[in-house]
């Protein structure tokens, strides 16, 4: 392939295991430019992307820049294409709004992201990147989350270019593979967000709004709170002076509740008005996600399987490796 392109600047490097952390550590030392771009192989760029993704680096405090992402729409849309599209739409909303409010964001996605090369080539970063642990295991998954947390903890600013000129198109799975993909994302969110909030803590100080609006929602199961909200309001208003207006009160709450569910993805409905028929599906899937994906993901955080791509789990045992127990001598040495 390189020979066919005829460009001497292209170099292909490999590692024994198909693992992104190890692949990055092999390739990053080869980079000679000031900015490094990490790109998935299934994204489509607009011609305007490079100047737009590089622009925020004019601020010397910016260490990483992410992109706006949308799903490549099929000619005939279906429920899976719709669910994937609104997932990315919601993510764009969270990243863009948090960046605007206090400069925070949930995660710089590796679909297309740019970093200052010297940050990634720093020996401390390389050591931390290859020695992250989770519950007594060496963690070789969640690479995007680690790099994002590194930026926060080391004082670097991050930025999302929420513009059409910096918008990449990508693909997601469908059917049961999409559900397994969602479960993998949910497990990754649990591991990373718990570490950010409870172990590292920098995010609370640097990005308080983002901590409230995005990170702490990991600990809450929205559908459960919604059910209790309807139940408690209905119970409180049924036997009171407001009982004649009970139906109106409950209807008003229902309308407000639906509005909160679609507000983040309203941009998608404006672009594709025909998808409004999928609003009930969106709400139903949100409830399903809480009880059948998010809560089970919490109970299985030690799993790192993909299950959504052929051959993706060949080296799964490498993603989470049990570390040997530390001896008393090792503990004493580490304390020194």
CSV table of C-alpha atoms in Angstrom, one decimal:
chain,number,residue,atom,x,y,z
A,1,UNK,CA,0.0,0.0,0.0
A,2,UNK,CA,2.8,2.4,0.9
A,3,UNK,CA,4.6,1.6,-2.3
A,4,UNK,CA,1.5,2.2,-4.3
A,5,UNK,CA,1.1,5.7,-2.7
A,6,UNK,CA,4.7,6.5,-3.4
A,7,UNK,CA,5.2,8.6,-0.3
A,8,UNK,CA,8.4,8.1,1.6
A,9,UNK,CA,7.0,9.8,4.7
A,10,UNK,CA,4.6,7.0,5.4
A,11,UNK,CA,5.9,4.3,7.7
A,12,UNK,CA,4.1,1.2,9.1
A,13,UNK,CA,5.0,-0.2,12.5
A,14,UNK,CA,3.5,-3.2,14.2
A,15,UNK,CA,3.3,-4.9,17.6
A,16,UNK,CA,2.6,-8.6,18.5
A,17,UNK,CA,-0.7,-8.0,20.1
A,18,UNK,CA,-3.6,-6.0,18.6
A,19,UNK,CA,-3.8,-3.5,21.4
A,20,UNK,CA,-4.2,0.2,20.9
A,21,UNK,CA,-2.1,1.3,23.9
A,22,UNK,CA,0.8,-0.8,22.8
A,23,UNK,CA,0.4,0.2,19.2
A,24,UNK,CA,0.4,3.9,20.2
A,25,UNK,CA,3.5,3.5,22.3
A,26,UNK,CA,5.2,1.9,19.4
A,27,UNK,CA,4.2,4.6,16.9
A,28,UNK,CA,4.3,7.8,18.8
A,29,UNK,CA,8.2,8.0,19.2
A,30,UNK,CA,8.3,7.9,15.4
A,31,UNK,CA,6.3,11.2,15.1
A,32,UNK,CA,8.4,14.3,14.1
A,33,UNK,CA,5.6,16.9,13.8
A,34,UNK,CA,4.5,19.2,16.7
A,35,UNK,CA,0.9,17.8,16.5
A,36,UNK,CA,-0.1,14.1,16.5
A,37,UNK,CA,-3.4,13.0,15.1
A,38,UNK,CA,-5.0,9.7,16.2
A,39,UNK,CA,-7.5,8.5,13.6
A,40,UNK,CA,-9.8,5.4,13.3
A,41,UNK,CA,-9.9,3.6,10.0
A,42,UNK,CA,-13.6,4.0,9.5
A,43,UNK,CA,-14.0,7.8,9.5
A,44,UNK,CA,-14.5,10.2,6.6
A,45,UNK,CA,-13.0,13.7,6.9
A,46,UNK,CA,-14.2,16.9,5.3
A,47,UNK,CA,-11.6,18.8,3.3
A,48,UNK,CA,-11.6,21.6,5.9
A,49,UNK,CA,-10.8,19.4,8.9
A,50,UNK,CA,-7.0,19.9,9.3
A,51,UNK,CA,-7.0,23.7,9.6
A,52,UNK,CA,-9.9,23.6,12.0
A,53,UNK,CA,-8.6,20.9,14.3
A,54,UNK,CA,-5.2,22.7,14.4
A,55,UNK,CA,-6.6,26.2,15.1
A,56,UNK,CA,-7.1,25.8,18.9
A,57,UNK,CA,-3.4,24.9,19.3
A,58,UNK,CA,-2.7,28.6,18.8
A,59,UNK,CA,-3.5,28.8,22.5
A,60,UNK,CA,-0.4,27.4,24.1
A,61,UNK,CA,-2.4,25.9,27.0
A,62,UNK,CA,-4.4,23.6,24.8
A,63,UNK,CA,-3.1,20.1,24.7
A,64,UNK,CA,-5.8,18.2,22.9
A,65,UNK,CA,-8.5,18.9,20.4
A,66,UNK,CA,-11.5,16.7,19.5
A,67,UNK,CA,-13.9,16.7,16.6
A,68,UNK,CA,-17.7,16.8,16.1
A,69,UNK,CA,-18.8,13.3,15.0
A,70,UNK,CA,-21.9,12.1,13.2
A,71,UNK,CA,-23.1,8.8,11.9
A,72,UNK,CA,-22.8,8.1,8.2
A,73,UNK,CA,-26.5,7.9,7.3
A,74,UNK,CA,-27.8,5.0,5.4
A,75,UNK,CA,-30.0,5.5,2.3
A,76,UNK,CA,-32.9,3.8,4.1
A,77,UNK,CA,-32.6,4.5,7.8
A,78,UNK,CA,-33.6,1.9,10.5
A,79,UNK,CA,-33.8,1.8,14.2
A,80,UNK,CA,-30.2,0.9,14.7
A,81,UNK,CA,-29.0,3.6,12.4
A,82,UNK,CA,-31.2,6.0,14.3
A,83,UNK,CA,-30.0,4.9,17.8
A,84,UNK,CA,-26.3,5.3,16.7
A,85,UNK,CA,-27.0,8.7,15.2
A,86,UNK,CA,-28.6,10.1,18.4
A,87,UNK,CA,-25.8,8.5,20.5
A,88,UNK,CA,-23.3,10.6,18.7
A,89,UNK,CA,-25.6,13.6,18.7
A,90,UNK,CA,-26.0,13.5,22.4
A,91,UNK,CA,-22.2,13.1,22.8
A,92,UNK,CA,-21.6,16.1,20.6
A,93,UNK,CA,-24.0,18.1,22.8
A,94,UNK,CA,-22.3,17.1,26.0
A,95,UNK,CA,-18.8,17.8,24.7
A,96,UNK,CA,-19.7,21.1,23.1
A,97,UNK,CA,-21.7,22.4,26.1
A,98,UNK,CA,-19.1,21.4,28.7
A,99,UNK,CA,-16.3,23.0,26.6
A,100,UNK,CA,-18.3,26.2,26.5
A,101,UNK,CA,-19.2,26.2,30.2
A,102,UNK,CA,-15.9,25.4,31.9
A,103,UNK,CA,-13.6,23.8,29.3
A,104,UNK,CA,-14.3,20.2,30.4
A,105,UNK,CA,-15.5,17.3,28.4
A,106,UNK,CA,-16.3,13.6,29.1
A,107,UNK,CA,-13.7,12.1,26.7
A,108,UNK,CA,-11.6,13.0,23.7
A,109,UNK,CA,-12.7,10.3,21.3
A,110,UNK,CA,-10.0,8.6,19.3
A,111,UNK,CA,-12.1,8.5,16.1
A,112,UNK,CA,-10.2,11.7,15.2
A,113,UNK,CA,-8.3,13.7,17.8
A,114,UNK,CA,-5.2,15.8,17.9
A,115,UNK,CA,-2.6,16.2,20.7
A,116,UNK,CA,0.7,18.1,21.2
A,117,UNK,CA,3.3,15.5,20.3
A,118,UNK,CA,5.6,16.3,23.2
A,119,UNK,CA,2.9,15.4,25.7
A,120,UNK,CA,2.5,11.9,24.2
A,121,UNK,CA,6.3,11.5,23.9
A,122,UNK,CA,6.9,12.4,27.5
A,123,UNK,CA,8.4,9.5,29.5
A,124,UNK,CA,6.0,10.0,32.4
A,125,UNK,CA,3.1,9.8,30.0
A,126,UNK,CA,4.4,6.6,28.4
A,127,UNK,CA,4.9,5.0,31.8
A,128,UNK,CA,1.5,5.9,33.1
A,129,UNK,CA,-0.1,4.9,29.8
A,130,UNK,CA,1.4,1.4,30.0
A,131,UNK,CA,1.0,0.9,33.7
A,132,UNK,CA,-2.5,1.9,34.5
A,133,UNK,CA,-4.2,-0.6,36.9
A,134,UNK,CA,-7.8,-1.4,37.7
A,135,UNK,CA,-8.7,-3.5,40.7
A,136,UNK,CA,-5.4,-5.4,40.8
A,137,UNK,CA,-5.1,-5.8,37.1
A,138,UNK,CA,-3.0,-4.1,34.4
A,139,UNK,CA,-5.5,-2.2,32.2
A,140,UNK,CA,-4.8,-2.0,28.5
A,141,UNK,CA,-8.2,-0.8,27.4
A,142,UNK,CA,-9.8,2.7,27.8
A,143,UNK,CA,-6.9,4.5,26.1
A,144,UNK,CA,-9.0,7.5,25.1
A,145,UNK,CA,-10.2,8.0,28.7
A,146,UNK,CA,-6.6,7.8,30.1
A,147,UNK,CA,-5.3,10.4,27.7
A,148,UNK,CA,-8.2,12.8,28.5
A,149,UNK,CA,-7.7,12.4,32.2
A,150,UNK,CA,-3.9,12.9,31.8
A,151,UNK,CA,-4.7,16.3,30.2
A,152,UNK,CA,-6.9,17.3,33.1
A,153,UNK,CA,-4.6,16.1,35.8
A,154,UNK,CA,-1.5,17.7,34.2
A,155,UNK,CA,-3.1,21.1,33.8
A,156,UNK,CA,-3.6,21.0,30.0
A,157,UNK,CA,-6.8,22.5,28.4
A,158,UNK,CA,-8.8,20.5,26.0
A,159,UNK,CA,-11.2,21.7,23.3
A,160,UNK,CA,-13.9,20.4,21.0
A,161,UNK,CA,-14.3,21.9,17.5
A,162,UNK,CA,-18.1,21.7,17.4
A,163,UNK,CA,-18.3,23.0,13.8
A,164,UNK,CA,-19.4,21.5,10.5
A,165,UNK,CA,-15.9,22.2,9.1
A,166,UNK,CA,-14.5,19.8,11.7
A,167,UNK,CA,-17.2,17.2,11.5
A,168,UNK,CA,-16.2,13.6,10.8
A,169,UNK,CA,-18.5,10.8,9.6
A,170,UNK,CA,-18.2,7.4,11.1
A,171,UNK,CA,-20.1,4.0,11.3
A,172,UNK,CA,-21.4,2.1,14.3
A,173,UNK,CA,-22.7,-1.5,14.6
A,174,UNK,CA,-26.3,-2.7,14.4
A,175,UNK,CA,-28.4,-5.3,16.1
A,176,UNK,CA,-26.9,-7.2,18.9
A,177,UNK,CA,-23.5,-5.9,18.1
A,178,UNK,CA,-24.6,-2.4,18.8
A,179,UNK,CA,-25.9,-3.5,22.2
A,180,UNK,CA,-22.6,-5.1,23.0
A,181,UNK,CA,-20.9,-1.9,21.8
A,182,UNK,CA,-23.0,0.1,24.2
A,183,UNK,CA,-22.1,-2.2,27.0
A,184,UNK,CA,-18.4,-1.8,26.3
A,185,UNK,CA,-18.8,2.0,26.3
A,186,UNK,CA,-20.7,1.8,29.6
A,187,UNK,CA,-18.1,-0.3,31.3
A,188,UNK,CA,-15.4,2.1,30.1
A,189,UNK,CA,-17.4,5.0,31.5
A,190,UNK,CA,-17.8,3.4,34.9
A,191,UNK,CA,-14.1,2.6,35.2
A,192,UNK,CA,-12.8,6.0,34.0
A,193,UNK,CA,-15.4,8.3,35.6
A,194,UNK,CA,-15.1,6.6,39.0
A,195,UNK,CA,-11.4,7.1,38.8
A,196,UNK,CA,-11.8,10.8,37.8
A,197,UNK,CA,-14.3,11.5,40.6
A,198,UNK,CA,-13.2,9.3,43.5
A,199,UNK,CA,-9.5,8.7,43.0
A,200,UNK,CA,-8.0,11.6,41.1
A,201,UNK,CA,-10.4,14.4,41.9
A,202,UNK,CA,-8.8,17.1,39.7
A,203,UNK,CA,-12.0,17.2,37.5
A,204,UNK,CA,-14.0,18.6,40.5
A,205,UNK,CA,-11.7,21.6,40.8
A,206,UNK,CA,-10.9,22.3,37.2
A,207,UNK,CA,-14.3,21.5,35.7
A,208,UNK,CA,-17.1,21.7,38.3
A,209,UNK,CA,-19.9,22.1,35.8
A,210,UNK,CA,-18.7,19.2,33.7
A,211,UNK,CA,-18.4,17.1,36.8
A,212,UNK,CA,-22.0,17.9,37.7
A,213,UNK,CA,-23.5,17.7,34.2
A,214,UNK,CA,-21.6,14.6,32.8
A,215,UNK,CA,-19.4,12.8,35.3
A,216,UNK,CA,-21.7,12.4,38.2
A,217,UNK,CA,-24.5,11.1,36.0
A,218,UNK,CA,-22.5,7.9,35.8
A,219,UNK,CA,-23.6,7.3,39.4
A,220,UNK,CA,-27.3,8.0,38.7
A,221,UNK,CA,-29.7,5.8,36.9
A,222,UNK,CA,-32.0,8.3,35.2
A,223,UNK,CA,-34.9,5.9,34.5
A,224,UNK,CA,-35.1,5.0,38.2
A,225,UNK,CA,-35.3,8.6,39.2
A,226,UNK,CA,-37.9,9.3,36.5
A,227,UNK,CA,-40.2,6.6,37.8
A,228,UNK,CA,-39.9,7.8,41.4
A,229,UNK,CA,-40.5,11.4,40.2
A,230,UNK,CA,-43.8,10.5,38.5
A,231,UNK,CA,-44.8,8.3,41.4
A,232,UNK,CA,-44.1,10.8,44.2
A,233,UNK,CA,-45.8,13.7,42.3
A,234,UNK,CA,-48.8,11.6,41.5
A,235,UNK,CA,-49.1,10.5,45.1
A,236,UNK,CA,-48.6,14.0,46.5
A,237,UNK,CA,-51.1,15.7,44.2
A,238,UNK,CA,-53.9,13.0,44.2
A,239,UNK,CA,-55.1,13.7,47.8
A,240,UNK,CA,-54.7,17.4,48.1
A,241,UNK,CA,-56.2,20.7,47.1
A,242,UNK,CA,-54.7,20.1,43.7
A,243,UNK,CA,-56.5,16.8,43.1
A,244,UNK,CA,-59.0,18.4,40.6
A,245,UNK,CA,-56.0,19.3,38.5
A,246,UNK,CA,-54.2,15.9,38.9
A,247,UNK,CA,-54.5,15.0,35.2
A,248,UNK,CA,-53.2,18.4,34.1
A,249,UNK,CA,-50.3,18.2,36.6
A,250,UNK,CA,-49.2,14.7,35.5
A,251,UNK,CA,-49.6,15.7,31.8
A,252,UNK,CA,-47.4,18.8,32.3
A,253,UNK,CA,-44.7,16.7,34.0
A,254,UNK,CA,-44.9,14.1,31.1
A,255,UNK,CA,-44.5,16.9,28.5
A,256,UNK,CA,-41.5,18.4,30.4
A,257,UNK,CA,-40.0,14.9,30.8
A,258,UNK,CA,-40.2,14.2,27.1
A,259,UNK,CA,-38.7,17.6,26.4
A,260,UNK,CA,-35.7,16.8,28.5
A,261,UNK,CA,-35.2,13.5,26.6
A,262,UNK,CA,-35.1,15.1,23.2
A,263,UNK,CA,-33.5,18.5,23.9
A,264,UNK,CA,-29.9,17.2,23.5
A,265,UNK,CA,-30.7,15.5,20.1
A,266,UNK,CA,-33.0,18.2,18.7
A,267,UNK,CA,-30.4,19.0,16.1
A,268,UNK,CA,-30.8,15.5,14.6
A,269,UNK,CA,-34.6,16.0,14.4
A,270,UNK,CA,-34.1,19.4,12.7
A,271,UNK,CA,-31.9,17.8,10.1
A,272,UNK,CA,-34.1,14.7,9.6
A,273,UNK,CA,-37.7,15.6,10.5
A,274,UNK,CA,-38.8,12.2,9.3
A,275,UNK,CA,-37.0,10.6,12.3
A,276,UNK,CA,-39.5,12.2,14.8
A,277,UNK,CA,-41.5,9.0,14.5
A,278,UNK,CA,-38.6,7.4,16.4
A,279,UNK,CA,-39.0,9.5,19.5
A,280,UNK,CA,-40.9,6.7,21.4
A,281,UNK,CA,-38.0,4.4,20.5
A,282,UNK,CA,-35.5,6.8,21.8
A,283,UNK,CA,-37.3,7.1,25.2
A,284,UNK,CA,-37.8,3.3,25.4
A,285,UNK,CA,-34.2,2.6,24.6
A,286,UNK,CA,-33.1,5.1,27.3
A,287,UNK,CA,-35.0,3.1,29.9
A,288,UNK,CA,-33.7,-0.2,28.4
A,289,UNK,CA,-30.2,1.2,28.6
A,290,UNK,CA,-30.4,2.0,32.3
A,291,UNK,CA,-31.7,-1.4,33.4
A,292,UNK,CA,-30.2,-3.7,30.8
A,293,UNK,CA,-26.9,-2.1,29.9
A,294,UNK,CA,-25.7,0.5,32.4
A,295,UNK,CA,-26.5,-1.4,35.7
A,296,UNK,CA,-25.1,-4.7,34.3
A,297,UNK,CA,-22.0,-2.9,33.1
A,298,UNK,CA,-21.4,-1.7,36.6
A,299,UNK,CA,-21.5,-5.3,37.8
A,300,UNK,CA,-19.1,-6.5,35.1
A,301,UNK,CA,-16.5,-3.7,35.1
A,302,UNK,CA,-13.7,-6.2,35.0
A,303,UNK,CA,-14.7,-7.4,31.5
A,304,UNK,CA,-13.1,-5.8,28.5
A,305,UNK,CA,-14.5,-7.8,25.6
A,306,UNK,CA,-15.8,-6.0,22.5
A,307,UNK,CA,-18.1,-8.6,21.0
A,308,UNK,CA,-19.0,-6.2,18.3
A,309,UNK,CA,-16.3,-6.8,15.7
A,310,UNK,CA,-14.9,-9.9,14.0
A,311,UNK,CA,-11.5,-10.9,15.6
A,312,UNK,CA,-11.6,-7.9,18.0
A,313,UNK,CA,-11.3,-10.2,21.1
A,314,UNK,CA,-8.4,-12.4,19.9
A,315,UNK,CA,-6.1,-10.6,22.3
A,316,UNK,CA,-8.7,-9.8,24.9
A,317,UNK,CA,-6.7,-11.4,27.7
A,318,UNK,CA,-4.1,-8.8,27.1
A,319,UNK,CA,-6.5,-5.9,27.9
A,320,UNK,CA,-6.8,-6.7,31.6
A,321,UNK,CA,-4.0,-8.8,33.1
A,322,UNK,CA,-4.0,-9.9,36.7
A,323,UNK,CA,-0.9,-8.6,38.5
A,324,UNK,CA,0.9,-10.9,41.0
A,325,UNK,CA,0.3,-10.1,44.7
A,326,UNK,CA,2.8,-7.7,46.2
A,327,UNK,CA,5.1,-9.1,48.8
A,328,UNK,CA,5.9,-7.4,52.0
A,329,UNK,CA,9.4,-6.5,50.7
A,330,UNK,CA,7.8,-4.8,47.6
A,331,UNK,CA,5.4,-2.9,49.8
A,332,UNK,CA,8.3,-1.6,51.9
A,333,UNK,CA,10.3,-0.5,48.8
A,334,UNK,CA,7.3,1.3,47.3
A,335,UNK,CA,6.7,3.2,50.6
A,336,UNK,CA,10.3,4.4,50.5
